[in-house]
Short mmCIF file of C-alpha atoms and ligand atoms in Angstrom, two decimals:
data_model
loop_
_atom_site.label_atom_id
_atom_site.label_comp_id
_atom_site.label_asym_id
_atom_site.label_seq_id
_atom_site.Cartn_x
_atom_site.Cartn_y
_atom_site.Cartn_z
CA MET A 1 22.34 -21.25 -0.59
CA THR A 2 21.13 -24.18 1.37
CA ALA A 3 20.30 -22.29 4.16
CA ALA A 4 20.59 -18.52 5.69
CA PHE A 5 24.73 -18.23 7.03
CA PRO A 6 24.50 -19.49 10.91
CA GLY A 7 24.92 -16.37 13.15
CA THR A 8 24.51 -13.78 10.57
CA ARG A 9 21.63 -11.17 10.44
CA LEU A 10 21.08 -10.94 6.64
CA HIS A 11 20.23 -7.79 5.04
CA SER A 12 16.51 -6.71 3.71
CA ALA A 13 17.51 -7.62 0.60
CA THR A 14 18.81 -10.33 0.89
CA ARG A 15 16.12 -11.59 2.64
CA LEU A 16 13.43 -10.95 0.00
CA LEU A 17 15.54 -12.57 -2.33
CA HIS A 18 15.66 -16.03 -0.82
CA ALA A 19 12.58 -16.14 0.70
CA GLY A 20 10.85 -19.55 0.53
CA ALA A 21 13.14 -20.85 -1.73
CA PRO A 22 12.04 -24.58 -1.31
CA ALA A 23 14.89 -27.05 0.21
CA LEU A 24 16.80 -29.65 -1.42
CA ARG A 25 15.83 -33.10 -2.19
CA ASP A 26 18.26 -35.84 -2.95
CA GLY A 27 21.32 -33.21 -3.20
CA ALA A 28 18.47 -31.16 -6.27
CA GLY A 29 15.31 -28.96 -6.66
CA PRO A 30 14.34 -25.99 -8.07
CA VAL A 31 15.25 -22.21 -7.18
CA ASN A 32 11.62 -20.99 -7.09
CA VAL A 33 9.38 -22.21 -4.68
CA PRO A 34 6.63 -24.67 -6.49
CA VAL A 35 2.75 -23.23 -7.52
CA VAL A 36 1.10 -25.47 -5.42
CA ARG A 37 -2.55 -25.36 -6.60
CA THR A 38 -5.08 -26.96 -5.19
CA SER A 39 -8.79 -26.66 -3.81
CA THR A 40 -8.15 -29.07 -0.70
CA VAL A 41 -5.41 -30.96 1.55
CA ARG A 42 -5.68 -35.11 1.58
CA PHE A 43 -4.58 -36.97 4.85
CA GLU A 44 -2.79 -39.84 5.98
CA ASN A 45 -5.93 -40.76 8.00
CA THR A 46 -8.21 -39.67 10.22
CA ALA A 47 -5.85 -38.57 13.00
CA ALA A 48 -3.57 -36.37 11.04
CA GLN A 49 -6.79 -34.36 9.89
CA ALA A 50 -8.19 -34.05 13.38
CA ASP A 51 -4.87 -32.99 14.83
CA HIS A 52 -4.29 -30.56 12.13
CA HIS A 53 -7.63 -29.30 12.33
CA HIS A 54 -7.09 -28.76 15.86
CA ARG A 55 -3.54 -26.70 15.31
CA ARG A 56 -5.51 -24.62 13.39
CA THR A 57 -8.12 -24.08 15.70
CA ALA A 58 -5.53 -22.52 18.29
CA GLY A 59 -4.05 -19.68 15.90
CA GLU A 60 -1.08 -22.01 13.84
CA ARG A 61 -0.74 -21.46 10.93
CA VAL A 62 -1.37 -24.66 9.17
CA ALA A 63 -3.50 -25.82 6.01
CA SER A 64 -6.71 -28.18 6.43
CA TYR A 65 -8.49 -27.03 3.35
CA GLY A 66 -7.25 -25.20 0.18
CA ARG A 67 -8.83 -22.12 0.94
CA HIS A 68 -6.08 -21.78 3.64
CA GLY A 69 -3.30 -21.31 0.53
CA LEU A 70 -0.82 -23.96 1.27
CA ASP A 71 3.41 -23.47 -0.05
CA THR A 72 3.43 -20.54 -2.32
CA HIS A 73 1.07 -18.95 -0.31
CA ARG A 74 2.68 -19.97 3.39
CA ALA A 75 6.06 -18.40 1.23
CA LEU A 76 4.80 -15.00 0.94
CA GLU A 77 3.20 -14.56 4.03
CA ASP A 78 6.53 -14.97 5.54
CA ALA A 79 7.94 -12.78 3.26
CA VAL A 80 6.03 -10.04 3.69
CA VAL A 81 5.89 -10.67 7.70
CA GLY A 82 9.76 -10.37 6.74
CA LEU A 83 9.55 -7.05 5.30
CA GLU A 84 6.60 -5.28 7.25
CA GLY A 85 8.66 -7.02 10.25
CA GLY A 86 5.14 -7.94 12.04
CA HIS A 87 3.74 -11.32 13.31
CA ARG A 88 1.26 -12.66 10.50
CA ALA A 89 0.22 -11.84 6.89
CA PHE A 90 -3.41 -12.14 5.58
CA LEU A 91 -3.49 -12.47 1.40
CA THR A 92 -6.52 -10.88 -0.05
CA PRO A 93 -7.80 -10.56 -3.68
CA SER A 94 -7.72 -6.66 -4.15
CA GLY A 95 -5.63 -3.89 -2.08
CA LEU A 96 -9.39 -2.79 -1.38
CA SER A 97 -10.84 -6.07 0.04
CA ALA A 98 -7.45 -5.83 2.54
CA ILE A 99 -9.03 -2.79 3.98
CA THR A 100 -12.31 -3.71 4.24
CA LEU A 101 -11.18 -7.09 5.82
CA VAL A 102 -9.31 -4.96 8.36
CA LEU A 103 -12.70 -2.36 8.47
CA LEU A 104 -14.97 -5.47 9.25
CA ALA A 105 -12.84 -7.23 11.85
CA LEU A 106 -12.27 -4.47 14.43
CA LEU A 107 -15.39 -2.54 14.10
CA SER A 108 -18.61 -3.96 15.89
CA PRO A 109 -22.03 -1.58 15.69
CA GLY A 110 -21.83 0.92 17.83
CA ASP A 111 -17.97 1.37 17.63
CA HIS A 112 -16.42 4.35 16.32
CA ALA A 113 -13.53 5.34 13.91
CA LEU A 114 -10.97 7.85 12.76
CA VAL A 115 -9.91 7.92 9.73
CA ALA A 116 -7.17 10.55 8.07
CA ASP A 117 -9.04 12.52 5.05
CA GLY A 118 -6.25 11.49 2.31
CA VAL A 119 -6.98 8.29 2.91
CA TYR A 120 -7.59 5.83 -0.51
CA ALA A 121 -11.24 7.48 -1.50
CA PRO A 122 -13.34 3.78 -2.47
CA LEU A 123 -13.24 3.88 1.75
CA ARG A 124 -15.13 6.33 2.20
CA ARG A 125 -17.49 3.85 -0.08
CA VAL A 126 -16.98 1.20 1.94
CA ASP A 127 -17.91 2.94 4.97
CA SER A 128 -21.42 5.10 3.22
CA THR A 129 -22.26 1.71 1.91
CA LEU A 130 -21.01 -1.54 4.55
CA LEU A 131 -20.00 0.02 8.10
CA GLN A 132 -22.44 2.84 8.30
CA ARG A 133 -25.40 0.25 7.42
CA LEU A 134 -23.97 -2.04 10.41
CA GLY A 135 -23.38 0.61 12.99
CA ILE A 136 -20.72 1.41 12.73
CA THR A 137 -19.96 5.55 13.16
CA VAL A 138 -16.70 6.98 10.75
CA GLU A 139 -15.62 10.11 10.74
CA TYR A 140 -12.68 11.25 8.91
CA LEU A 141 -9.47 13.82 10.51
CA SER A 142 -6.57 15.71 9.08
CA PRO A 143 -4.38 14.24 10.83
CA THR A 144 -1.65 17.54 10.48
CA HIS A 145 -4.76 20.44 11.06
CA ASP A 146 -7.11 18.03 14.30
CA ASP A 147 -6.20 17.53 17.65
CA LEU A 148 -6.55 13.79 17.95
CA ALA A 149 -6.90 13.54 21.54
CA SER A 150 -9.60 14.86 21.35
CA ARG A 151 -11.52 13.67 18.58
CA LEU A 152 -11.08 10.13 20.06
CA ARG A 153 -14.55 8.52 22.04
CA PRO A 154 -14.90 5.99 24.32
CA ASN A 155 -16.12 3.96 21.82
CA THR A 156 -13.61 4.56 19.18
CA ARG A 157 -11.75 1.16 18.42
CA LEU A 158 -9.76 1.88 15.38
CA LEU A 159 -7.23 5.05 13.92
CA TYR A 160 -6.93 4.28 10.26
CA LEU A 161 -3.63 6.31 8.45
CA GLU A 162 -1.93 6.50 5.16
CA SER A 163 1.58 7.65 4.58
CA PRO A 164 1.98 9.47 2.20
CA SER A 165 -1.57 10.50 1.78
CA SER A 166 -3.14 9.56 -1.75
CA LEU A 167 -2.79 12.35 -4.49
CA LEU A 168 -1.15 14.51 -2.49
CA TYR A 169 1.53 12.44 -0.14
CA GLU A 170 1.02 14.27 2.69
CA VAL A 171 3.31 12.58 5.51
CA LEU A 172 1.83 11.98 8.24
CA ASP A 173 3.97 11.72 12.59
CA LEU A 174 2.82 7.87 12.61
CA PRO A 175 5.04 7.76 15.60
CA ALA A 176 3.40 10.20 17.58
CA LEU A 177 -0.24 9.96 16.37
CA SER A 178 0.52 5.75 17.25
CA ALA A 179 0.89 6.93 20.30
CA VAL A 180 -1.91 9.07 21.39
CA ALA A 181 -4.00 6.59 20.16
CA ARG A 182 -2.61 3.28 21.75
CA ASP A 183 -2.79 4.95 24.98
CA ARG A 184 -6.46 5.03 24.68
CA GLY A 185 -6.33 1.07 23.66
CA VAL A 186 -6.92 2.45 20.16
CA THR A 187 -5.90 0.19 16.93
CA VAL A 188 -3.87 2.07 14.83
CA ALA A 189 -3.79 0.51 10.88
CA THR A 190 -2.16 2.31 8.10
CA ASP A 191 -2.00 1.93 4.58
CA ASN A 192 1.40 1.10 3.77
CA THR A 193 1.12 0.99 -0.23
CA TRP A 194 3.24 3.92 -1.05
CA SER A 195 6.53 2.38 -0.03
CA GLY A 196 5.36 -0.99 -0.61
CA GLY A 197 6.95 -2.10 2.86
CA TRP A 198 10.27 -1.40 1.71
CA PHE A 199 10.45 2.01 2.38
CA HIS A 200 8.45 2.79 5.86
CA GLN A 201 7.70 -0.01 8.46
CA PRO A 202 5.00 1.44 10.04
CA LEU A 203 4.51 -1.32 12.62
CA ALA A 204 8.41 -0.29 13.99
CA LEU A 205 6.78 3.35 14.09
CA GLY A 206 3.92 2.52 16.28
CA ALA A 207 1.56 1.15 14.19
CA ASN A 208 -0.06 -2.24 14.66
CA ILE A 209 -1.89 -2.90 11.28
CA SER A 210 0.30 -2.30 7.61
CA ILE A 211 -1.99 -2.98 5.00
CA GLN A 212 -0.37 -3.26 1.37
CA ALA A 213 -2.35 -3.31 -2.48
CA ALA A 214 0.45 -6.13 -3.91
CA THR A 215 -1.25 -4.54 -6.99
CA LYS A 216 0.99 -2.08 -6.38
CA TYR A 217 5.00 -2.01 -5.81
CA ILE A 218 4.60 -5.71 -4.81
CA SER A 219 3.40 -7.40 -8.55
CA GLY A 220 5.52 -3.92 -10.00
CA HIS A 221 4.43 -5.31 -13.12
CA SER A 222 0.32 -4.53 -13.34
CA ASP A 223 -0.43 -7.77 -13.88
CA LEU A 224 -2.22 -8.62 -11.00
CA MET A 225 -4.56 -7.68 -8.25
CA GLN A 226 -4.02 -8.46 -4.72
CA GLY A 227 -4.46 -7.06 -0.69
CA ILE A 228 -1.32 -8.11 1.87
CA VAL A 229 -2.18 -7.08 6.18
CA VAL A 230 0.39 -7.32 8.27
CA VAL A 231 -0.88 -7.87 11.83
CA ASP A 232 1.87 -6.97 14.90
CA SER A 233 -0.41 -9.53 17.36
CA PRO A 234 -1.72 -13.04 18.16
CA ALA A 235 -4.50 -11.83 19.78
CA LEU A 236 -5.14 -9.15 16.16
CA ALA A 237 -4.86 -12.40 14.17
CA ALA A 238 -6.93 -14.17 15.43
CA LYS A 239 -9.49 -11.51 14.83
CA LEU A 240 -8.43 -11.28 11.72
CA SER A 241 -8.85 -14.82 11.19
CA THR A 242 -11.76 -14.73 12.53
CA ALA A 243 -13.60 -12.96 9.05
CA TYR A 244 -10.69 -13.70 7.43
CA GLU A 245 -12.17 -17.21 6.91
CA ALA A 246 -15.78 -15.29 7.53
CA LEU A 247 -15.70 -13.28 4.16
CA GLY A 248 -14.46 -16.82 2.18
CA LEU A 249 -11.16 -15.06 1.45
CA THR A 250 -8.17 -16.62 -0.23
CA ILE A 251 -5.80 -15.92 -3.68
CA GLY A 252 -4.94 -18.07 -6.41
CA ALA A 253 -1.15 -20.14 -5.99
CA ASP A 254 -0.26 -18.33 -9.60
CA ASP A 255 -1.03 -14.78 -7.94
CA ALA A 256 1.12 -15.66 -4.93
CA TYR A 257 3.48 -17.01 -7.50
CA LEU A 258 3.45 -13.61 -8.91
CA ALA A 259 3.40 -11.26 -6.25
CA LEU A 260 6.88 -13.43 -4.69
CA ARG A 261 8.54 -13.21 -8.40
CA GLY A 262 8.02 -9.41 -7.97
CA LEU A 263 8.81 -8.89 -4.21
CA ARG A 264 12.66 -10.40 -5.56
CA THR A 265 13.20 -7.19 -7.77
CA LEU A 266 11.23 -4.93 -5.43
CA PRO A 267 14.09 -3.13 -4.00
CA VAL A 268 16.06 -2.70 -7.49
CA ARG A 269 12.49 -1.17 -8.65
CA LEU A 270 11.81 1.59 -6.13
CA ALA A 271 15.51 2.44 -5.80
CA GLN A 272 15.09 3.80 -9.93
CA HIS A 273 11.25 4.69 -9.68
CA GLN A 274 12.92 7.02 -7.97
CA ARG A 275 15.86 8.33 -9.00
CA ASN A 276 13.68 8.52 -12.49
CA ALA A 277 10.40 10.87 -9.94
CA THR A 278 12.67 12.66 -8.57
CA ALA A 279 14.60 13.97 -11.88
CA VAL A 280 11.04 14.52 -13.02
CA ALA A 281 9.55 16.33 -9.43
CA GLU A 282 12.70 18.89 -10.09
CA PHE A 283 12.26 19.24 -13.53
CA LEU A 284 8.02 20.08 -13.24
CA GLN A 285 9.37 22.87 -10.01
CA GLN A 286 10.96 24.40 -12.75
CA GLN A 287 7.92 24.78 -15.21
CA PRO A 288 6.25 28.48 -15.09
CA GLN A 289 2.69 26.83 -15.69
CA VAL A 290 3.47 24.35 -12.65
CA SER A 291 2.62 26.68 -8.92
CA ARG A 292 3.73 23.14 -6.79
CA VAL A 293 4.89 19.55 -6.91
CA PHE A 294 3.79 17.54 -3.90
CA TYR A 295 6.38 14.75 -3.57
CA PRO A 296 7.76 14.23 -0.33
CA ALA A 297 11.98 14.27 -1.50
CA LEU A 298 11.66 17.34 -2.89
CA PRO A 299 13.53 19.61 0.03
CA THR A 300 10.44 21.78 -0.51
CA ASP A 301 7.90 19.82 0.34
CA PRO A 302 6.63 20.26 3.99
CA GLY A 303 6.38 16.84 4.49
CA HIS A 304 10.24 16.44 3.69
CA ALA A 305 11.44 16.36 7.63
CA LEU A 306 9.47 13.45 8.49
CA TRP A 307 9.97 11.67 4.86
CA LYS A 308 13.14 12.38 6.35
CA ARG A 309 12.95 11.07 9.44
CA ASP A 310 11.00 7.88 8.63
CA PHE A 311 11.02 6.99 5.63
CA SER A 312 13.95 5.24 3.68
CA GLY A 313 13.31 6.51 -0.07
CA ALA A 314 10.54 8.02 -2.19
CA SER A 315 8.15 6.31 -4.60
CA GLY A 316 7.32 6.84 -8.04
CA LEU A 317 4.51 8.97 -7.42
CA VAL A 318 4.94 12.87 -8.05
CA SER A 319 1.52 15.32 -8.42
CA PHE A 320 1.72 18.82 -9.61
CA GLU A 321 -0.96 21.90 -9.40
CA PHE A 322 -1.18 24.29 -12.26
CA ARG A 323 -0.48 27.08 -11.53
CA HIS A 324 -3.28 28.78 -13.71
CA ALA A 325 -5.24 25.96 -16.08
CA THR A 326 -8.83 25.21 -16.36
CA THR A 327 -9.84 21.32 -15.51
CA ALA A 328 -10.33 21.70 -19.24
CA ALA A 329 -6.80 22.87 -20.59
CA ALA A 330 -5.30 20.31 -17.44
CA ASN A 331 -7.21 17.67 -19.30
CA ALA A 332 -5.70 18.72 -22.74
CA PHE A 333 -2.50 18.35 -21.49
CA VAL A 334 -2.77 14.74 -19.88
CA ASP A 335 -4.44 14.17 -23.78
CA ALA A 336 -1.58 15.41 -25.22
CA LEU A 337 0.80 13.00 -23.64
CA ARG A 338 2.15 10.34 -25.33
CA LEU A 339 4.73 7.50 -23.17
CA PHE A 340 2.92 7.95 -20.20
CA GLY A 341 -0.52 5.90 -20.25
CA ILE A 342 -3.65 7.88 -18.81
CA GLY A 343 -4.93 5.76 -16.46
CA ALA A 344 -5.71 4.71 -12.42
CA SER A 345 -3.46 3.02 -10.25
CA TRP A 346 -0.13 2.82 -10.24
CA GLY A 347 3.22 0.63 -9.14
CA GLY A 348 3.76 -0.99 -12.82
CA TYR A 349 7.08 -0.62 -14.65
CA GLU A 350 5.33 1.73 -17.02
CA SER A 351 4.32 5.72 -16.26
CA LEU A 352 0.52 7.00 -16.25
CA ALA A 353 -1.30 9.94 -15.86
CA LEU A 354 -4.42 10.60 -14.28
CA ALA A 355 -5.88 13.84 -13.88
CA ALA A 356 -7.11 14.15 -10.20
CA GLN A 357 -11.20 15.12 -10.05
CA PRO A 358 -11.61 17.69 -7.67
CA GLU A 359 -13.94 16.30 -5.37
CA ARG A 360 -11.25 13.77 -4.07
CA LEU A 361 -8.92 17.42 -3.36
CA ARG A 362 -11.27 18.74 -1.65
CA GLU A 363 -11.82 15.46 0.61
CA HIS A 364 -8.55 16.49 2.17
CA ARG A 365 -8.37 19.50 4.59
CA GLN A 366 -4.84 19.98 3.79
CA TRP A 367 -6.10 20.87 -0.17
CA THR A 368 -6.68 24.65 -0.54
CA GLY A 369 -5.85 25.38 -4.28
CA ASP A 370 -8.86 25.40 -6.74
CA ALA A 371 -6.50 25.13 -9.81
CA PRO A 372 -6.18 21.13 -11.50
CA VAL A 373 -4.22 18.58 -10.37
CA VAL A 374 -2.25 15.49 -12.09
CA ARG A 375 -0.81 12.62 -10.74
CA LEU A 376 1.61 11.13 -12.35
CA HIS A 377 2.95 7.56 -11.99
CA ILE A 378 6.76 7.75 -13.50
CA GLY A 379 8.15 4.45 -13.87
CA LEU A 380 10.88 2.83 -15.35
CA GLU A 381 11.75 4.24 -18.47
CA GLU A 382 14.56 6.20 -19.31
CA PRO A 383 14.03 9.34 -17.81
CA GLN A 384 14.71 11.82 -20.41
CA ASP A 385 12.12 10.40 -22.22
CA LEU A 386 9.78 10.62 -20.09
CA ILE A 387 10.70 14.75 -19.18
CA ALA A 388 10.56 15.13 -23.42
CA ASP A 389 7.04 13.80 -23.52
CA LEU A 390 5.97 16.27 -20.16
CA ALA A 391 8.23 19.06 -22.18
CA GLN A 392 6.36 18.20 -25.86
CA ALA A 393 2.35 18.28 -23.97
CA PHE A 394 3.64 21.67 -21.99
CA ALA A 395 4.18 23.42 -25.58
CA ASP A 396 1.25 21.44 -27.06
CA ALA A 397 -1.00 22.26 -24.37
CA ALA A 398 0.83 26.07 -23.83
CA PRO A 399 -2.25 28.28 -24.90
CA ALA A 400 -4.51 27.01 -22.53
CA LEU A 401 -2.09 26.93 -19.43
C1 PLP B 501 -4.48 0.86 -5.30
C2 PLP B 501 -4.83 0.97 -4.33
C3 PLP B 501 -5.67 0.15 -2.82
C4 PLP B 501 -6.38 -0.51 -2.93
O1 PLP B 501 -5.47 -1.57 -4.03
P1 PLP B 501 -6.38 -2.75 -5.14
O2 PLP B 501 -5.69 -3.61 -5.23
O3 PLP B 501 -6.59 -0.91 -6.67
O4 PLP B 501 -7.71 -2.99 -4.70
C5 PLP B 501 -5.95 0.82 -1.35
N1 PLP B 501 -4.63 1.67 -0.81
C6 PLP B 501 -3.92 2.24 -1.72
C7 PLP B 501 -2.93 3.36 -1.17
C8 PLP B 501 -3.81 2.31 -3.10
O5 PLP B 501 -2.94 3.57 -4.19
#
């Protein structure tokens, strides 16, 4: 392919496959975008350098120094801007740094932010260690139990969401929440890591900013740490850009390349994660030791209708609650797994299990249980092998469950 077919609106999966393909020179060239590693940029003369500098300060995405990133970064940014349907993307060294960037870019001393109580837990540490020190007030709300309008204050600048939520996958009504916030001039940011940006487009549903840990599904191979922020307007791009530069954020070209490579197969991987996770979720629902399975694609999940409306698929994350087990028994179950690795993170090709910490669960208003919860990331193994592993762990830990 040399260029997009004129007059043809290509499907997203096709665009992801060809995003950033370099132009041919002398009738030939590589398939992939080159990895352009550099610490600086060379100019033909001082006038060219001044011109680049001016265009950059006027908001144009041109590089005048290595930290700005060259072709590889640019190709990745363009691909994720297309994926999320936004205006501009910022690449950060981790998902958490993407979150911190958004908070620091938008909040000033005296400002107030409302944060959904089911967000990625380390955000609370950013609040307690950094934002509080800067005189920024963060309050947590349950977007499904609390009335957002009455929680907004005159100095509220940001509504920060994550849908579905971490650990329990509570699906939020993003269009309704965004409408309330935007009506009061409050910026809406949401963490879109769960969907990989493929199953859910928050900017089309009312959010202003979509954040992803590319560490998870965009990488897809558990070999990359990276965050991505996509904003919907030049005004927000300018705010993010100021903070991004002040913090000296950048990523390496090799990491940009890995994310771009992951994007090529994101749709096929996610479709398989969904098939495998659905098979595992249905198996878990039939186990007498399990009282509840958290997976929005299950018709019994309370978020199912919203998920069906706002998402085009479900990821590989499935949590379940034991009916009677103690924490020690739940840990024994996890220890009895052989194929599942034990650990945090997710989004790679391999399956992982994690015993949820009760204090994390209690942060979610939605959580009313007291039995242990295990989070599974269902990878790309044959689902029958995963189910067999879970079955043997249930049998092994049976006396305690
Ligand atoms: C993992 C994760 C992050 C943080 O990403 P890192 O790259 O590990 O810093 C942010 N949000 C969600 C929902 C995550 O699961």
